[in-house]
Amino acid sequence: MNNGQPLKHRGVTVEDLLRLRSVRDPHYASDGMHGVFVQKSIDEEKQYCSHLYIWTEDGAVRQWTFGRWRDTRPRFSPDSKTIAFLSDRSGHTQLWLLPADGGEARQLTFFKNGVRDYVWAPDGTFLIALTTLGDNETIDDREEPKKKETKPADLKPRVVERLYYKSDASGFLDGKQAVLVCIDATSGKTEALTSREEEISSFAISPNGRTLAFVANRNEDPDTTFTRDIVLLDLESKAETNLTKGSGTFTSLAWSPDGTKLAAIGHDLAFLGATIHQLYVFEPERGTKRVLTADWDVHLGDAMVGDTHADAKGPGPIWKRDGTGLYVTASQRGRVNVYFVPLDGPIVPIIEGDFHVYGLAIHPNEQQAVAAISEPTMIGDLYTISLESGTKTRLTRVNEALENEVTFADAEPFTYQSTDGWDIQGWIMKPPRLGDGEKAPLVVEIHGGPHTMYGFTFFHEFQLLASSGYVVLFTNPRGSHGYGQSFVNAVRGDYGGMDYEDIMAGVDAAIKQFAFIDETRLGVTGGSYGGFMTNWIVGHTNRFRAAVTQRSISNWLSFAGVSDIGYFFTKWEVGCDVWEDAERLWHHSPLKYVKNVRTPLLILHSEHDYRCPIEQAEQLFIALKQLGQETKLVRFPDANHDLSRTGNPALRLERLRQIVGWFDHYLKGPRD
């Protein structure tokens, strides 16, 4: 498992989380002579910060911005002389400009609610930014200092009239709507380009600078209709054309070099939230639409689950310079790799291997690329890659000190059959210091989603468990991405059915295949859907000596009305609304089976989780306590559904200590 290499000095610890560095979002200048990327880290005060770094053609890397703030999404101007980026250094995330040869950054926007995203105009004279406006707010309203506390006299009731009124990512929406704004790059003068939109998720300017394409929710009832249309806006006349007219949901727009075609990632909602993403190409002038990946049963984009690069925004489709096709990332069998999709002809792998590509930039000469790559034993770095030979050269070594100090456990893939004969992929991580002939307890990890994917990427939590003496098993049961449309759709309407069988068959297969597993000491954990499945497992088997459920679902009947997505997700995934078939929802609810639970269960939940609200944990905890079962509820303040990935670092540390401590007590303590 360690490729015959001697063990280094120590294993992974909880505190190593604070030392992880994530390099992401590489971007070439148009001259190809240099590029820029972002490095995210945690500072000495346990706060996230991110800075811009420059690399040059000779491989030299220099830090370009400093300070205790978050600088993100850097993009060179078309003439390569200026770097635009987003930063919260003013208190809100705004758009800043920085000379590419060095100097002071200049704040370009001062919007009251900050900037969410932006693009350069092809001639570099202006930028288009996405902001939000509340009732009675305008683009001329300036940002205000963030209030540290609310005085009693300032308290007001929140009046809710919309079905969709809160978001796990944004909290209460309070009527804010999206607006695209044109900003002069020199003067900062602004002009609103769109009226208030319910939602804008992607936008791109045509190469001639005349047309803005953007994705918007143009439905009459935006809360209950889930198509997202591509709208074309003539920047001179302000005339709009709806290109897709409710035919699907789209994102990641990219104009062809000659401006005649518009690419997008999207799908037609044929399998609702379980529909795999495909590559579309539109020709607006001709009124045509093609799905280039219609015969490729692969999910486009990055479906990987991890805790180090989870918020890294991967690339959308990238056009080849001659307009004959596009470079895309795709998720397949636990890998996220890069492919070339031609307008006519077979799809070709470009950057392929057992790893996770979570960032990509193609050099203007298209002979090489820079990719952000992670592997189970390699935290993540940038590599220059020849697109002709495939040769990889490491550009950064941001985690080298830590990687040289600790011993990581490798993740060994294996395939097994479920109870109905379906092939399921899984991975085993063996404790690095486990001696020959020794056995170790097993912890089963179950991912969320469920329409996501485990695979070949670095996972600090898994490494921590392995270093703590646990064998770690993680699998992709049906419902996961990476194995085609039928596979990802198979869990819908069957939560706790064959997905449960897939996971338990994985436990059996691992015990049979790997002699170092102590089958008398089994643990299980997971978050979100993985939390649902952990709750389901302990209500249906007593094989596990300990379990940790995180940000979980326990009761579909109440989840439907309290989750930010519950009102549609419940029907999409389980198959009905509360008033249609309450018995069906109760049948799929782990709370129904709480009387069967004999496994000590640790319940971890964030108090501001609007995706799986904390009442789901409270119901389960109270029922277990009433029944006299071993349980503990740990509530994390000021944290949402993403605690384990992007939450407060101090709370992330405590979360990990709780997990390891629970398993240590019940799996390493004396047997009953």
XYZ file of C-alpha atoms in Angstrom:
672
model
C 0.000 0.000 0.000
C 3.015 2.323 0.512
C 4.809 1.109 -2.641
C 7.679 -0.262 -0.598
C 8.700 3.199 0.621
C 9.867 3.613 4.241
C 7.382 5.274 6.552
C 7.985 8.901 7.343
C 8.055 10.321 10.844
C 4.374 10.522 11.768
C 0.782 10.145 10.715
C -1.789 12.783 9.831
C -3.263 14.763 12.739
C -6.375 16.877 13.208
C -4.244 20.029 13.326
C -2.715 19.266 9.912
C -5.938 20.675 8.483
C -4.540 24.132 9.300
C -1.455 23.496 7.145
C -3.235 22.423 3.962
C -2.741 24.699 0.950
C -5.052 24.551 -2.043
C -3.804 25.982 -5.353
C -6.586 26.546 -7.860
C -8.037 28.588 -10.730
C -5.006 28.887 -13.062
C -5.320 31.428 -15.884
C -2.928 32.272 -18.720
C -2.240 35.765 -19.989
C -3.091 36.171 -23.668
C 0.604 36.400 -24.544
C 1.218 32.982 -22.959
C 4.342 34.290 -21.219
C 2.912 34.133 -17.704
C -0.125 33.128 -15.720
C -1.887 33.676 -12.434
C -3.457 31.349 -9.866
C -4.919 31.398 -6.357
C -3.523 29.788 -3.237
C -5.980 29.275 -0.377
C -4.781 28.650 3.166
C -5.690 29.092 6.834
C -3.789 31.770 8.757
C -2.494 31.769 12.328
C -5.822 33.114 13.581
C -7.611 30.126 12.055
C -9.180 32.216 9.294
C -9.234 31.495 5.568
C -7.174 33.698 3.308
C -6.280 33.455 -0.363
C -3.679 35.237 -2.431
C -2.719 35.624 -6.064
C 0.477 34.080 -7.415
C 2.186 34.659 -10.750
C 4.071 32.022 -12.716
C 6.307 32.720 -15.690
C 7.220 30.659 -18.719
C 10.458 29.475 -17.100
C 8.496 27.947 -14.184
C 9.251 30.666 -11.619
C 6.421 31.321 -9.130
C 5.969 34.531 -7.093
C 3.352 35.621 -4.583
C 1.563 38.702 -5.954
C -0.921 39.775 -3.258
C -0.664 39.697 0.526
C -2.786 40.370 3.607
C -5.509 38.728 5.672
C -8.212 38.726 3.054
C -9.510 36.576 0.263
C -8.340 37.402 -3.254
C -9.993 35.138 -5.831
C -10.879 34.679 -9.484
C -7.956 36.495 -11.152
C -8.222 37.194 -14.895
C -5.770 39.002 -17.164
C -7.054 41.813 -19.328
C -6.990 41.046 -23.063
C -3.717 43.002 -23.441
C -2.152 41.096 -20.497
C -1.283 44.356 -18.689
C -3.876 44.224 -15.893
C -5.171 41.549 -13.562
C -8.751 41.840 -12.398
C -9.732 39.886 -9.299
C -12.351 39.664 -6.565
C -11.375 40.588 -3.014
C -13.075 41.170 0.335
C -10.338 43.562 1.495
C -12.857 46.438 1.673
C -15.258 44.388 3.793
C -17.413 43.178 0.897
C -16.311 41.138 -2.101
C -15.661 43.720 -4.805
C -13.848 43.904 -8.146
C -10.254 45.164 -8.069
C -7.628 45.877 -10.734
C -3.896 45.273 -10.336
C -1.047 46.093 -12.771
C 0.360 42.822 -14.069
C 3.924 44.106 -13.618
C 3.335 45.016 -9.975
C 1.942 47.945 -8.006
C -1.042 48.842 -5.875
C -4.465 47.296 -6.441
C -7.310 49.697 -7.278
C -10.889 49.082 -6.164
C -13.176 49.291 -9.204
C -16.622 48.532 -7.728
C -18.325 49.701 -4.560
C -21.697 47.929 -4.868
C -23.703 47.719 -1.686
C -24.001 43.942 -1.914
C -20.621 43.299 -3.541
C -19.751 41.376 -6.710
C -20.393 37.688 -7.334
C -18.625 37.260 -10.673
C -17.335 39.237 -13.660
C -15.873 39.014 -17.195
C -13.594 41.251 -19.248
C -14.812 42.789 -22.496
C -12.791 41.547 -25.499
C -11.185 44.987 -26.019
C -10.439 45.480 -22.308
C -12.238 48.838 -22.059
C -14.983 47.601 -19.751
C -15.987 44.679 -17.560
C -19.371 43.191 -16.792
C -20.066 42.239 -13.191
C -22.868 40.438 -11.382
C -24.274 42.028 -8.244
C -27.540 41.806 -6.315
C -30.062 44.438 -5.303
C -32.653 44.384 -2.579
C -35.915 46.289 -2.535
C -35.369 50.017 -3.109
C -31.628 49.509 -3.752
C -29.817 50.752 -6.872
C -26.391 50.128 -8.406
C -25.382 53.595 -7.160
C -25.764 52.563 -3.512
C -22.307 52.181 -1.954
C -21.129 49.349 0.268
C -21.542 49.905 3.972
C -19.435 48.570 6.856
C -20.727 45.212 7.998
C -22.653 45.494 11.252
C -21.049 43.575 14.082
C -24.189 43.469 16.185
C -27.887 44.225 15.918
C -29.374 46.610 18.423
C -32.806 45.751 19.876
C -34.275 48.858 18.243
C -33.127 47.606 14.822
C -34.978 44.300 15.057
C -37.734 43.787 12.517
C -39.903 40.795 11.639
C -39.060 38.927 8.459
C -42.130 38.676 6.236
C -42.100 35.628 3.946
C -44.354 35.274 0.915
C -42.175 33.239 -1.445
C -41.846 29.457 -1.547
C -38.095 29.761 -2.084
C -36.995 32.278 0.527
C -33.780 30.889 2.018
C -30.593 29.257 0.817
C -28.005 27.215 2.680
C -25.258 29.158 0.905
C -26.731 32.660 1.304
C -29.082 32.458 4.280
C -32.366 34.348 4.038
C -32.665 35.847 0.570
C -34.681 38.913 1.643
C -35.852 39.650 -1.878
C -32.412 40.306 -3.369
C -32.236 39.829 -7.129
C -29.410 39.624 -9.647
C -28.318 42.461 -11.948
C -25.577 42.554 -14.604
C -23.677 45.836 -14.677
C -21.254 47.298 -17.237
C -18.233 49.007 -15.622
C -15.768 51.274 -17.425
C -12.272 49.906 -16.692
C -10.765 53.394 -16.346
C -13.397 55.580 -14.719
C -15.446 52.953 -12.905
C -18.643 54.418 -14.366
C -21.498 51.903 -14.182
C -24.564 51.067 -16.258
C -27.172 48.418 -15.456
C -27.579 46.022 -18.387
C -30.438 43.892 -17.087
C -33.480 44.446 -14.975
C -33.739 42.555 -11.704
C -33.456 38.832 -12.380
C -34.472 35.997 -10.085
C -31.133 34.357 -10.742
C -28.134 34.678 -13.065
C -25.630 31.825 -13.012
C -23.277 32.384 -15.950
C -22.493 35.073 -18.516
C -20.079 35.638 -21.414
C -19.391 38.404 -23.966
C -19.093 37.568 -27.657
C -15.654 38.097 -29.283
C -16.870 41.207 -31.135
C -18.069 42.706 -27.843
C -21.609 43.235 -29.099
C -23.595 40.429 -27.463
C -23.835 39.346 -23.860
C -25.084 35.819 -23.218
C -26.308 34.997 -19.739
C -28.268 32.273 -17.953
C -31.389 33.394 -16.106
C -34.511 32.020 -14.481
C -37.186 33.447 -16.770
C -40.068 31.293 -15.546
C -43.380 32.831 -14.541
C -43.181 30.869 -11.295
C -39.427 30.706 -10.622
C -39.857 28.821 -7.340
C -41.438 25.736 -8.879
C -40.012 25.653 -12.412
C -36.428 24.541 -12.725
C -35.392 25.355 -16.266
C -32.676 27.994 -16.683
C -32.603 29.772 -20.046
C -29.781 31.263 -22.098
C -30.621 34.878 -22.953
C -28.785 36.948 -25.574
C -28.561 40.702 -24.971
C -27.523 43.126 -27.722
C -25.308 45.560 -25.817
C -26.104 48.440 -28.156
C -29.867 48.151 -28.677
C -30.512 46.282 -25.388
C -32.781 43.891 -27.293
C -33.051 40.409 -25.748
C -33.516 36.972 -27.305
C -34.373 33.857 -25.282
C -32.235 31.208 -26.942
C -33.535 28.108 -25.133
C -37.144 28.932 -24.181
C -37.579 26.550 -21.276
C -35.948 23.539 -22.932
C -33.487 22.763 -20.139
C -31.114 24.117 -17.532
C -27.757 25.528 -18.587
C -24.545 27.027 -17.233
C -20.845 27.568 -18.113
C -21.289 29.609 -21.291
C -18.419 29.989 -23.798
C -18.398 31.744 -27.189
C -16.488 30.201 -30.083
C -13.454 32.211 -31.306
C -15.362 33.453 -34.357
C -18.456 34.322 -32.337
C -20.850 32.187 -34.383
C -21.373 29.486 -31.753
C -22.150 29.406 -28.053
C -21.264 26.379 -25.919
C -22.939 25.498 -22.629
C -23.058 22.706 -20.100
C -26.603 21.604 -19.337
C -29.351 19.022 -19.496
C -33.061 18.676 -20.211
C -34.139 17.604 -16.687
C -35.192 14.227 -18.079
C -34.170 12.615 -14.783
C -34.626 15.815 -12.753
C -31.689 16.313 -10.365
C -30.124 12.999 -11.402
C -29.699 13.998 -15.062
C -26.074 13.891 -16.235
C -24.626 17.092 -17.687
C -23.920 17.289 -21.412
C -22.176 19.665 -23.815
C -24.446 21.812 -25.998
C -23.434 24.016 -28.922
C -25.853 26.664 -30.224
C -25.595 28.673 -33.429
C -27.837 31.679 -32.687
C -27.856 33.133 -36.205
C -28.868 29.796 -37.722
C -31.167 28.797 -34.864
C -29.527 25.394 -34.411
C -28.672 23.350 -31.329
C -26.471 20.269 -31.022
C -25.684 17.991 -28.075
C -22.098 16.950 -28.754
C -22.018 14.349 -25.964
C -25.428 12.770 -26.592
C -23.851 9.339 -27.187
C -21.310 9.638 -24.353
C -22.762 8.285 -21.108
C -20.499 10.423 -18.929
C -21.204 13.341 -16.562
C -19.466 16.553 -17.631
C -17.840 18.679 -14.960
C -16.453 17.873 -11.518
C -18.630 15.639 -9.309
C -15.808 14.753 -6.881
C -16.368 14.887 -3.120
C -13.472 16.071 -0.972
C -12.629 18.336 1.945
C -9.630 20.242 0.552
C -10.620 21.629 -2.870
C -14.407 21.460 -2.509
C -14.924 25.160 -3.263
C -12.473 25.301 -6.181
C -14.452 26.400 -9.209
C -13.358 24.162 -12.043
C -13.265 25.224 -15.679
C -16.248 25.272 -17.973
C -15.856 24.268 -21.623
C -12.822 25.832 -23.339
C -12.872 26.312 -27.125
C -9.997 25.161 -29.283
C -8.434 28.175 -30.984
C -9.598 27.087 -34.448
C -13.162 26.510 -33.215
C -13.234 22.807 -34.150
C -14.142 21.594 -30.649
C -13.881 22.123 -26.915
C -11.842 20.957 -23.937
C -13.961 19.757 -21.008
C -13.547 17.998 -17.683
C -15.653 14.919 -16.979
C -16.305 12.630 -14.002
C -15.867 8.930 -14.681
C -15.174 5.994 -12.348
C -13.730 8.084 -9.542
C -11.585 10.235 -11.829
C -11.993 13.785 -13.090
C -10.010 14.026 -16.336
C -9.790 16.306 -19.366
C -11.185 15.439 -22.810
C -11.436 17.078 -26.204
C -14.920 17.040 -27.706
C -14.805 17.864 -31.433
C -17.729 19.322 -33.323
C -17.430 16.278 -35.587
C -15.604 13.140 -34.591
C -14.801 10.949 -31.569
C -14.136 12.294 -28.070
C -10.430 12.126 -27.189
C -8.843 11.936 -23.691
C -6.319 14.747 -23.223
C -5.236 14.557 -19.557
C -6.062 11.121 -18.202
C -5.175 9.172 -15.087
C -6.166 8.143 -11.579
C -6.443 11.692 -10.282
C -8.734 14.688 -9.839
C -8.326 17.657 -12.180
C -9.976 20.533 -10.300
C -8.569 23.444 -12.307
C -7.433 23.905 -15.911
C -5.976 26.537 -18.224
C -5.057 25.930 -21.872
C -1.998 27.789 -23.197
C -2.794 30.120 -26.130
C -0.601 27.994 -28.417
C -2.543 24.874 -27.324
C 0.630 22.837 -27.039
C 0.430 22.701 -23.245
C -1.911 23.270 -20.323
C -1.680 24.006 -16.625
C -3.854 21.755 -14.495
C -4.587 21.682 -10.763
C -4.361 17.992 -9.840
C -4.990 16.090 -6.620
C -4.443 12.407 -5.781
C -5.171 10.361 -2.652
C -1.574 10.767 -1.430
C -0.860 14.156 -3.037
C -2.752 17.134 -1.604
C -2.848 19.158 -4.801
C -0.536 21.182 -7.037
C -0.304 22.810 -10.442
C 1.306 20.893 -13.292
C 2.297 21.981 -16.757
C 1.226 19.263 -19.169
C 2.203 18.769 -22.786
C -0.955 18.291 -24.834
C 1.106 16.436 -27.428
C 3.042 13.935 -25.290
C 1.093 14.083 -22.015
C 4.302 14.772 -20.056
C 3.609 16.356 -16.651
C 5.960 18.812 -14.931
C 5.196 19.933 -11.415
C 4.903 23.716 -11.263
C 4.136 24.199 -7.547
C 4.987 22.351 -4.342
C 2.858 24.238 -1.860
C 2.388 21.303 0.536
C 5.868 19.821 0.171
C 6.876 20.343 3.808
C 3.804 18.518 5.103
C 4.022 15.788 2.467
C 7.636 15.133 3.480
C 6.748 15.063 7.170
C 3.862 12.586 7.239
C 2.954 9.208 5.815
C -0.215 9.147 3.761
C -2.302 6.029 3.219
C -2.882 5.127 -0.406
C -6.403 4.391 -1.670
C -6.582 0.985 -3.344
C -9.510 0.680 -5.771
C -11.482 -2.525 -6.081
C -14.733 -3.595 -7.719
C -17.324 -5.884 -6.187
C -20.814 -7.086 -6.979
C -23.911 -5.968 -5.121
C -26.664 -8.399 -4.179
C -28.349 -8.022 -7.573
C -25.140 -8.393 -9.578
C -24.445 -4.718 -10.269
C -20.750 -3.801 -10.264
C -19.846 -1.230 -7.589
C -16.522 0.581 -7.241
C -14.873 1.089 -3.882
C -11.557 2.004 -2.291
C -9.653 0.738 0.746
C -7.176 2.774 2.781
C -4.973 0.698 5.071
C -3.435 2.262 8.204
C 0.179 3.035 7.254
C 1.627 1.566 10.446
C -0.391 -1.638 10.513
C 2.021 -4.545 10.852
C 1.939 -7.771 8.882
C -0.722 -10.090 10.271
C -2.352 -7.345 12.336
C -6.007 -6.401 12.044
C -7.601 -2.981 12.395
C -11.159 -1.719 12.847
C -13.027 -0.564 9.735
C -14.773 2.796 9.229
C -17.172 3.026 6.284
C -17.484 6.529 4.765
C -20.641 7.379 2.760
C -20.727 10.462 0.527
C -23.483 13.044 0.269
C -25.535 14.050 -2.709
C -26.332 11.321 -3.470
C -25.488 12.463 -7.015
C -21.786 13.042 -6.405
C -18.718 10.799 -6.463
C -15.856 9.554 -4.304
C -12.594 8.909 -6.056
C -8.926 9.604 -6.614
C -8.485 12.844 -4.654
C -6.878 13.891 -1.401
C -9.173 13.656 1.622
C -7.800 14.896 4.934
C -10.561 13.234 6.990
C -9.833 9.841 5.440
C -6.088 10.258 5.998
C -6.729 11.216 9.622
C -8.798 8.088 10.236
C -6.176 5.873 8.569
C -3.403 7.459 10.657
C -5.570 6.915 13.741
C -5.474 3.176 13.072
C -8.638 2.622 11.034
C -9.118 0.917 7.714
C -11.235 3.299 5.637
C -13.742 1.955 3.099
C -15.479 4.336 0.707
C -17.671 3.356 -2.226
C -19.860 4.783 -4.966
C -23.243 3.070 -4.512
C -25.958 3.488 -7.134
C -27.030 7.106 -7.231
C -23.404 8.226 -7.589
C -22.030 9.994 -10.633
C -19.295 8.408 -12.706
C -21.046 5.298 -14.020
C -23.632 6.552 -16.486
C -27.186 7.821 -16.511
C -28.960 4.619 -15.451
C -26.648 4.187 -12.473
C -27.033 7.717 -11.115
C -30.810 7.595 -11.549
C -31.247 4.196 -9.899
C -31.492 5.527 -6.328
C -34.480 7.770 -6.994
C -37.555 6.361 -5.296
C -35.451 3.658 -3.615
C -33.614 5.429 -0.775
C -32.621 2.749 1.706
C -33.177 -0.007 -0.857
C -30.505 -1.181 -3.243
C -28.195 1.706 -2.281
C -28.134 0.193 1.213
C -27.440 -3.226 -0.291
C -24.571 -1.761 -2.336
C -22.867 -0.385 0.767
C -23.349 -3.493 2.874
C -22.141 -5.687 0.009
C -19.044 -3.486 -0.056
C -18.435 -4.182 3.631
C -18.734 -7.920 3.009
C -16.473 -7.797 -0.046
C -13.829 -5.755 1.767
C -13.773 -8.129 4.741
C -13.412 -11.080 2.396
C -10.692 -9.500 0.251
C -8.588 -7.647 2.838
C -7.411 -9.843 5.702
C -6.290 -6.881 7.829
C -9.902 -5.819 8.581
C -11.246 -6.763 12.021
C -14.852 -7.607 11.173
C -15.853 -7.430 14.846
C -15.047 -3.721 15.027
C -16.991 -1.818 12.379
C -17.914 1.858 12.273
C -19.876 3.943 9.782
C -20.208 7.656 9.068
C -21.434 10.027 6.400
C -22.896 13.462 5.820
C -26.069 14.739 4.133
C -27.249 11.772 2.042
C -24.412 9.912 3.775
C -25.972 10.961 7.076
C -29.351 9.689 5.917
C -27.732 6.373 5.005
C -25.871 6.180 8.334
C -29.199 6.663 10.126
C -30.782 4.049 7.875
C -27.997 1.536 8.461
C -28.137 1.666 12.265
C -31.909 1.209 12.062
C -31.560 -1.895 9.880
C -28.509 -3.740 11.195
C -26.572 -4.071 14.437
C -23.291 -5.021 12.729
C -21.654 -1.690 13.533
C -20.227 -0.951 16.970
C -20.267 2.827 16.451
C -21.708 5.370 14.025
C -21.406 9.105 13.386
C -24.200 10.810 11.462
C -23.566 14.280 10.067
C -25.908 16.983 8.642
C -28.379 14.181 8.093
C -31.965 13.528 7.079
C -34.013 11.524 9.552
C -37.609 12.376 8.631
C -38.743 13.087 5.067
C -42.148 14.284 6.275
C -40.660 17.317 8.013
C -37.635 17.701 5.721
C -39.959 18.554 2.841
C -41.095 21.709 4.627
C -37.955 22.934 6.365
C -35.094 22.395 3.893
C -34.277 25.128 1.386
C -34.675 22.481 -1.340
C -37.024 20.118 0.487
C -40.192 21.220 -1.258
C -38.941 19.844 -4.595
C -36.049 17.531 -3.661
C -38.317 15.260 -1.620
C -40.539 14.543 -4.601
C -37.622 14.336 -7.033
C -35.752 11.785 -4.927
C -38.342 9.887 -2.888
C -41.199 10.222 -5.349
C -44.059 12.139 -3.752
C -45.212 15.142 -1.770
C -46.438 14.903 1.824
C -50.122 15.159 0.898
C -49.783 12.594 -1.894
C -48.339 9.664 0.056
C -47.244 10.401 3.613
C -46.823 6.692 4.291
C -44.259 6.415 1.511
C -42.208 9.263 2.949
C -42.418 7.706 6.400
C -41.347 4.342 4.997
C -38.127 5.926 3.699
C -37.501 7.898 6.916
C -34.815 6.513 9.268
C -36.784 7.873 12.238
C -39.428 5.210 11.596
C -36.878 2.537 12.524
C -35.359 4.268 15.558
C -36.637 1.541 17.907
C -34.267 -0.887 16.176
C -31.134 1.166 16.857
C -28.579 -0.466 19.153
C -25.464 1.213 17.723
C -23.950 4.112 19.733
C -24.676 7.129 17.519
C -22.895 10.490 17.536
C -24.995 13.194 15.856
C -23.139 16.195 14.379
C -25.121 19.095 12.946
C -24.696 22.781 12.097
C -27.173 25.217 13.609
C -27.450 27.295 10.398
C -27.810 24.312 8.093
C -30.725 25.191 5.814
C -30.143 22.243 3.482
C -30.727 19.605 6.165
C -31.971 21.730 9.065
C -30.937 20.854 12.591
C -34.454 19.774 13.546
C -33.637 16.572 11.645
C -30.894 15.884 14.192
C -33.045 16.987 17.112
C -35.840 14.552 16.268
C -33.414 11.656 16.046
C -31.551 12.611 19.218
C -34.683 13.024 21.347
C -36.114 9.709 20.156
C -32.880 7.865 20.941
C -32.650 9.468 24.384
C -36.262 8.544 25.142
C -35.441 4.977 24.155
C -32.371 4.943 26.404
C -29.870 4.449 23.580
C -26.262 5.657 23.580
C -26.132 8.938 21.689
C -24.740 12.453 21.796
C -25.715 15.574 19.857
C -23.017 18.119 18.976
C -24.324 21.435 17.596
C -21.986 23.745 15.653
C -22.926 27.438 15.918
C -22.750 29.847 12.949
C -22.137 26.964 10.548
C -24.086 25.723 7.540
C -24.283 22.506 5.515
C -20.707 22.951 4.260
C -19.031 22.861 7.681
C -16.764 19.900 6.825
C -15.529 21.530 3.609
C -15.519 25.314 3.971
C -16.734 25.965 7.519
C -14.995 27.849 10.308
C -11.576 26.142 10.680
C -11.808 25.998 14.478
C -15.172 24.226 14.214
C -13.787 21.893 11.541
C -11.033 20.876 13.953
C -13.560 20.145 16.700
C -15.713 18.166 14.285
C -12.759 15.919 13.450
C -11.880 15.462 17.124
C -15.462 14.413 17.856
C -15.447 11.827 15.053
C -12.107 10.265 15.970
C -12.895 10.390 19.684
C -16.210 8.573 19.206
C -14.681 5.811 17.120
C -11.716 5.490 19.475
C -14.051 5.022 22.431
C -16.298 2.402 20.853
C -14.006 0.639 18.351
C -10.750 0.581 20.320
C -12.207 0.163 23.791
C -12.949 -3.194 25.415
C -15.530 -5.371 23.699
C -18.902 -5.885 25.368
